[in-house]
mmCIF file of C-alpha atoms in Angstrom:
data_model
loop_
_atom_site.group_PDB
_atom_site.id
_atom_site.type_symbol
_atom_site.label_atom_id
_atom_site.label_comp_id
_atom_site.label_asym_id
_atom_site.label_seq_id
_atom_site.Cartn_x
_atom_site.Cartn_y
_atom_site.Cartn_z
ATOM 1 C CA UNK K 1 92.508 107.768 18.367
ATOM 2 C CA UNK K 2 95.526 107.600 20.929
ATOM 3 C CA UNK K 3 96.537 110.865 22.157
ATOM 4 C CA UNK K 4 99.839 112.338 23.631
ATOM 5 C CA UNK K 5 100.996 115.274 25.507
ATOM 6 C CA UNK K 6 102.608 118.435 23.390
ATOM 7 C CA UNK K 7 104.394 121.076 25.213
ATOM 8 C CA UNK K 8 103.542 124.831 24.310
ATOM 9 C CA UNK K 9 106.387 127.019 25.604
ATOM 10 C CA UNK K 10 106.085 130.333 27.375
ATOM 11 C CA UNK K 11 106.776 131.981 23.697
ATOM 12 C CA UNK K 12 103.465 131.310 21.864
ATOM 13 C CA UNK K 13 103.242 130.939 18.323
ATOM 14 C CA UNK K 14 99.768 132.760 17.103
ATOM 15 C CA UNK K 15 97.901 132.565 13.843
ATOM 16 C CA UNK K 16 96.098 136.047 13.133
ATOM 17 C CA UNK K 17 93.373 135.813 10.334
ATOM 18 C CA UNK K 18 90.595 137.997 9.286
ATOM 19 C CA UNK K 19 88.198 138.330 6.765
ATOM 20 C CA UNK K 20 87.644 141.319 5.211
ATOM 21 C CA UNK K 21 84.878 142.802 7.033
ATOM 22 C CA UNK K 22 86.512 142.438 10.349
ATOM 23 C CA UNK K 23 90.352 143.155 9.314
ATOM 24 C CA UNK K 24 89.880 146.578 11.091
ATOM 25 C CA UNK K 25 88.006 144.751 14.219
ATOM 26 C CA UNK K 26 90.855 142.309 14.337
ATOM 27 C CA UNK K 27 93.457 145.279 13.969
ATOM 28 C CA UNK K 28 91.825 147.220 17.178
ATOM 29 C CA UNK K 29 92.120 143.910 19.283
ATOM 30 C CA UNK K 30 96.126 143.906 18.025
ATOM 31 C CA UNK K 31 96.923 147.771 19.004
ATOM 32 C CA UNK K 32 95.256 146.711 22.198
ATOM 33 C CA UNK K 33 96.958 143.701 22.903
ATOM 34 C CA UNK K 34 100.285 144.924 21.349
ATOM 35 C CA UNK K 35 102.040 145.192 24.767
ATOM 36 C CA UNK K 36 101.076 140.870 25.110
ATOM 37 C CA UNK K 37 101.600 139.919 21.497
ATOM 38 C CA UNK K 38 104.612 141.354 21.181
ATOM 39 C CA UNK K 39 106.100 138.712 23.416
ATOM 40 C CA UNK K 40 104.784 135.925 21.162
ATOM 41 C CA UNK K 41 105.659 135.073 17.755
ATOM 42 C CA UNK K 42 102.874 136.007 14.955
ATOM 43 C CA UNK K 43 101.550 134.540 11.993
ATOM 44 C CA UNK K 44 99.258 136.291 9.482
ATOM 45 C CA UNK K 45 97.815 135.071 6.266
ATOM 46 C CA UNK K 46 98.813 137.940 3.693
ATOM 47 C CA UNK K 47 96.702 140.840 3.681
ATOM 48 C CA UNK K 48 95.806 140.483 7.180
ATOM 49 C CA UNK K 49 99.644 140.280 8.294
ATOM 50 C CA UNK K 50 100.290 143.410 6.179
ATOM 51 C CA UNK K 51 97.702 145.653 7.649
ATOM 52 C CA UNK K 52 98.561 144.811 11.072
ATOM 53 C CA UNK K 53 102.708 145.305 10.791
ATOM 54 C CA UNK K 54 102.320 148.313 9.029
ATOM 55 C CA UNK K 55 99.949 149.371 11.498
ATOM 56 C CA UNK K 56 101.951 148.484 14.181
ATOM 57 C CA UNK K 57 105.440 147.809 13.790
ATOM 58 C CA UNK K 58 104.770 144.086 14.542
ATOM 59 C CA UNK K 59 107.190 141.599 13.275
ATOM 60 C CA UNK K 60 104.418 138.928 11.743
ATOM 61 C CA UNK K 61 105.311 136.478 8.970
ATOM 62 C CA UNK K 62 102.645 136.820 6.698
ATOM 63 C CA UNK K 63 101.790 133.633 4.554
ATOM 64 C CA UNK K 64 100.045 134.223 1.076
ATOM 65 C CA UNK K 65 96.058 135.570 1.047
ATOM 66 C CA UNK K 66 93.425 133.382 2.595
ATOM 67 C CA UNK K 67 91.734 132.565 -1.368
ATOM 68 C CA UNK K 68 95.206 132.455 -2.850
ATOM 69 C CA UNK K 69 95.863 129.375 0.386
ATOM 70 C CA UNK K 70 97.244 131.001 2.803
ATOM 71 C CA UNK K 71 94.411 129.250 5.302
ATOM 72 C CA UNK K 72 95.878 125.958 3.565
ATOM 73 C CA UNK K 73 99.625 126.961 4.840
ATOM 74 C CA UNK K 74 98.538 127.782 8.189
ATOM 75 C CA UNK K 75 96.446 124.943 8.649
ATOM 76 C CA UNK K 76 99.735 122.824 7.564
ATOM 77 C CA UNK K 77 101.747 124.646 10.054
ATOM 78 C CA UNK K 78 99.139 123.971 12.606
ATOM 79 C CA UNK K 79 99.461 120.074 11.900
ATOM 80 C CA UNK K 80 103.402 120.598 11.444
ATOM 81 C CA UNK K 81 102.783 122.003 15.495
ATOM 82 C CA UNK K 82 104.162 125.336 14.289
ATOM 83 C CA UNK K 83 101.179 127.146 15.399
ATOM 84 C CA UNK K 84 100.010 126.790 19.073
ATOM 85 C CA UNK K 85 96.540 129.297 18.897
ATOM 86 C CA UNK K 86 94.170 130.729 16.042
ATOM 87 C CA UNK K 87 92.380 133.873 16.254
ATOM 88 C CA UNK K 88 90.147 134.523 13.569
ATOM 89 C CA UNK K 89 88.000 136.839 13.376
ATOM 90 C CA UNK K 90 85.126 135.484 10.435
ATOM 91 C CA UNK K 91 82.527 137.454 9.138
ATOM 92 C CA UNK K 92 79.244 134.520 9.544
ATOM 93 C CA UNK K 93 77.689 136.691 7.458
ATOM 94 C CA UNK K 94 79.163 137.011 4.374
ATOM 95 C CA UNK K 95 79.841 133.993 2.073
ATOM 96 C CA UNK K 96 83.694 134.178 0.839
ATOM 97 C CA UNK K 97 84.739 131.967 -2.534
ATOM 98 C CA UNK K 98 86.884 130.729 -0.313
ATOM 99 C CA UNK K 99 84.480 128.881 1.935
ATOM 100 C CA UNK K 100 85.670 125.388 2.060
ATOM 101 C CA UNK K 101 89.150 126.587 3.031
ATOM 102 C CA UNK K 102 88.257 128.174 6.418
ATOM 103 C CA UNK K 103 86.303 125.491 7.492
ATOM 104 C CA UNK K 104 89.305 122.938 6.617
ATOM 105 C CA UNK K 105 91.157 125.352 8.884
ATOM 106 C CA UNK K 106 88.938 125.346 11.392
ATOM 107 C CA UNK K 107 88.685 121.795 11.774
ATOM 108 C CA UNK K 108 92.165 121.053 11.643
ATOM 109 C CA UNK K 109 92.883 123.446 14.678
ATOM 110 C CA UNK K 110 90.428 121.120 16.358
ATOM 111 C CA UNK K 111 91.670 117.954 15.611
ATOM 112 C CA UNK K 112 94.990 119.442 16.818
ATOM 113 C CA UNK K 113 93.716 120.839 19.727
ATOM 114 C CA UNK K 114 94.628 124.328 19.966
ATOM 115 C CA UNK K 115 92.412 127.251 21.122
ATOM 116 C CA UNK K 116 90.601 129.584 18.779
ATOM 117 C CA UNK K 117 88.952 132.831 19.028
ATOM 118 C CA UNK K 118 86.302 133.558 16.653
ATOM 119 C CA UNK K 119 85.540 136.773 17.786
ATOM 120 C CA UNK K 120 86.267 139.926 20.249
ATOM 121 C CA UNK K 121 84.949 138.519 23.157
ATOM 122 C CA UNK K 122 87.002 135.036 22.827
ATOM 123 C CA UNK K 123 90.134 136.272 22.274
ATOM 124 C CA UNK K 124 89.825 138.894 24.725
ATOM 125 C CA UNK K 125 89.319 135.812 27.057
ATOM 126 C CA UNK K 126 92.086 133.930 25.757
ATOM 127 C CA UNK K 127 94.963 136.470 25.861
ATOM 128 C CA UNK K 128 94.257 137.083 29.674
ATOM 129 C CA UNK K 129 94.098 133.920 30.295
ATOM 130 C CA UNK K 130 97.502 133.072 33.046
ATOM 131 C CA UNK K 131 98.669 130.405 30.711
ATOM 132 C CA UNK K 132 99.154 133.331 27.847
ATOM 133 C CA UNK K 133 102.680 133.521 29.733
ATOM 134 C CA UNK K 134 103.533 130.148 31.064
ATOM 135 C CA UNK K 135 104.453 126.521 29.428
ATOM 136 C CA UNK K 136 101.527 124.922 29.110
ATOM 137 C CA UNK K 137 101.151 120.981 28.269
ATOM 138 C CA UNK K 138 98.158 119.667 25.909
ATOM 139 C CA UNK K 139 96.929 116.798 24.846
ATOM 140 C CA UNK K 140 96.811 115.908 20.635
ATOM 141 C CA UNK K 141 96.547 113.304 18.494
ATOM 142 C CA UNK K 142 99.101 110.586 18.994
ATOM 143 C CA UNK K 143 99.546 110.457 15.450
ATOM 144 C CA UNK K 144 102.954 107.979 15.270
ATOM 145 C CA UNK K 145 100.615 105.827 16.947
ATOM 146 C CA UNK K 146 98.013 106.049 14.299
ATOM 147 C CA UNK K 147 100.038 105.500 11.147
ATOM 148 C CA UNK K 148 101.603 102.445 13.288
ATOM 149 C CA UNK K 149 98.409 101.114 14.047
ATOM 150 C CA UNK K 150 97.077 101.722 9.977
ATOM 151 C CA UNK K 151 100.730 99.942 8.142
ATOM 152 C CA UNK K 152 101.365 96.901 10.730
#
């Protein structure tokens, strides 16, 4: 597939998402990174988003629960190029019902190309990174071209 370039401003859009075993894991990394992600704007799928603004005082807009598709809305808004990073924290050790869901997320933040953290250590990485607080140009899926290519 043909690719372009996409432009992420200096004003991040983030998608926050945890399952339930790491909700409180996720929250620490917030309250440490409060300072940084205040200066972005947040997404949260529902119970997630809740914790962490009450928690916090973070504005977030939280989308519905994960099993009730709120890892459906957020993988439209990544697609829609609402969303320009994912940080999930997944428990790989418990199943959820909701299986197939975060792995159509996951994939769909890779065909997109943005980052994800999966973990402490990753997102650690990627909210020091320099281009946390700068434009930053990436390449995606030229996908005008596509649909051009698929009805001529």
């Amino acid at each position: 597939m043909k690719s372009t370039t996409r432009s992420v401003k200096k004003q991040k859009h983030i998608a926050l998402v945890a399952h339930d075993h790491c909700k409180s894991e996720l929250l620490r990394w917030v309250k440490e990174n409060k300072e940084m992600l205040a200066q972005h704007i947040l997404y949260a799928t529902g119970t997630t988003g809740n914790i962490i603004s009450k928690e916090t005082g973070l504005v977030i807009t939280s989308l519905m629960s994960g099993p009730m598709g709120g890892d459906q809305q957020l993988g439209s808004l990544i697609c829609e190029k609402k969303i320009d990073m994912l940080v999930f924290f997944w428990d790989p050790l418990s199943a959820v019902p909701h299986d197939p869901d975060v792995k159509a997320l996951l994939r769909i933040a890779a065909v997109w190309n943005i980052p994800v953290a999966i973990n402490r250590a990753s997102a650690r990485f990627m909210i020091s990174s320099p281009m946390m607080s700068e434009d930053v140009d990436t390449e995606i899926p030229d996908y005008e071209a596509y649909l051009a290519e698929r009805l001529h």
